[in-house]
Short mmCIF file of C-alpha atoms in Angstrom, two decimals:
data_model
loop_
_atom_site.label_atom_id
_atom_site.label_comp_id
_atom_site.label_asym_id
_atom_site.label_seq_id
_atom_site.Cartn_x
_atom_site.Cartn_y
_atom_site.Cartn_z
CA PRO W 947 78.44 102.15 182.50
CA ARG W 948 76.54 98.87 182.96
CA LEU W 949 75.86 97.01 179.72
CA SER W 950 74.11 93.90 178.57
CA ASN W 951 76.16 91.50 176.44
CA ASN W 952 74.46 93.01 173.37
CA PHE W 953 74.95 96.76 173.16
CA SER W 954 75.31 99.60 170.68
CA LEU W 955 78.50 101.61 170.26
CA THR W 956 78.06 105.08 168.75
CA LEU W 957 80.98 107.01 167.33
CA THR W 958 80.22 110.70 166.70
CA ASP W 959 82.41 112.15 163.97
CA PRO W 960 81.84 115.95 163.84
CA SER W 961 84.79 116.40 161.45
CA THR W 962 83.25 113.88 159.01
CA HIS W 963 86.37 111.76 158.69
CA GLY W 964 84.32 108.64 157.98
CA ALA W 965 85.81 105.22 158.60
CA ASP W 966 87.52 102.60 156.48
CA TYR W 967 86.65 100.27 159.36
CA LEU W 968 85.99 99.98 163.08
CA GLN W 969 87.35 97.09 165.11
CA ILE W 970 85.74 96.55 168.50
CA TYR W 971 87.47 94.35 171.06
CA VAL W 972 86.32 93.27 174.53
CA THR W 973 88.52 91.78 177.22
CA LYS W 974 88.28 88.04 177.79
CA GLN W 975 86.24 86.75 180.71
CA GLY W 976 88.58 86.42 183.71
CA PHE W 977 90.72 89.45 182.82
CA ASN W 978 90.89 91.85 185.77
CA PRO W 979 91.44 95.46 184.61
CA GLU W 980 92.11 96.53 188.19
CA THR W 981 95.16 94.28 188.61
CA GLN W 982 96.33 93.37 185.08
CA ARG W 983 97.85 95.40 182.27
CA LEU W 984 95.90 95.36 179.04
CA GLY W 985 97.58 93.58 176.13
CA TRP W 986 96.41 92.20 172.78
CA GLY W 987 96.33 88.70 174.27
CA ASN W 988 93.62 89.84 176.70
CA LEU W 989 91.26 91.01 173.93
CA ASP W 990 88.74 89.30 171.66
CA LEU W 991 87.72 90.97 168.41
CA VAL W 992 83.93 90.92 168.68
CA THR W 993 82.89 93.23 165.81
CA GLU W 994 84.48 94.63 162.67
CA THR W 995 82.79 96.94 160.18
CA GLY W 996 83.50 97.95 156.63
CA PRO W 997 83.55 101.53 155.35
CA SER W 998 81.12 103.92 157.03
CA ALA W 999 80.14 107.56 156.83
CA SER W 1000 80.43 109.82 159.87
CA ASN W 1001 78.31 109.28 163.01
CA ILE W 1002 78.43 105.50 163.14
CA THR W 1003 76.34 103.20 165.35
CA VAL W 1004 77.41 99.54 165.57
CA ASN W 1005 75.59 96.69 167.27
CA VAL W 1006 78.04 94.68 169.38
CA SER W 1007 77.69 91.23 170.91
CA ALA W 1008 80.08 90.15 173.67
CA PRO W 1009 78.54 86.92 174.99
CA GLY W 1010 79.57 85.25 178.23
CA ARG W 1011 80.98 88.32 179.91
CA THR W 1012 80.08 89.47 183.40
CA GLY W 1013 81.64 92.06 185.66
CA HIS W 1014 84.30 94.66 184.89
CA HIS W 1015 85.71 94.71 181.33
CA ILE W 1016 87.36 97.00 178.81
CA VAL W 1017 85.94 97.80 175.39
CA TYR W 1018 88.78 98.80 173.04
CA THR W 1019 87.87 100.41 169.72
CA VAL W 1020 90.09 101.03 166.69
CA TRP W 1021 88.74 103.60 164.23
CA GLN W 1022 90.62 103.73 160.93
CA ALA W 1023 89.66 107.10 159.42
CA SER W 1024 88.97 107.30 155.69
CA HIS W 1025 91.48 110.04 154.94
CA LEU W 1026 95.14 110.75 155.58
CA ASP W 1027 95.63 107.25 156.99
CA GLN W 1028 94.72 108.33 160.52
CA SER W 1029 93.87 105.81 163.23
CA TYR W 1030 92.12 106.58 166.51
CA TYR W 1031 91.93 104.37 169.59
CA PHE W 1032 89.33 104.41 172.38
CA CYS W 1033 89.34 102.51 175.65
CA SER W 1034 86.22 102.30 177.83
CA ASP W 1035 85.68 100.74 181.27
CA VAL W 1036 82.35 98.91 181.34
CA TYR W 1037 80.45 96.50 183.56
CA PHE W 1038 78.44 93.62 182.10
CA GLY W 1039 75.48 92.33 184.03
#
């Protein structure tokens, strides 16, 4: 999808796990997801939340980005020490 540099990320949690935290990363400007492998060095942490109930919406700001990027989300569930990871292809601009 095409996004502005300020967007909302919604995580729907039908099992009501809740979250200890969400960490939302966006690739650095200049990273090319079509020719480069994604690594931690290519990501900027742009938003981190505290504990949340299920069905979470987070406002995210990723200034200075244009073109094709990856949004990488870490969801640390509130029970059983489960972590979930999401990777989304997006276009800014």
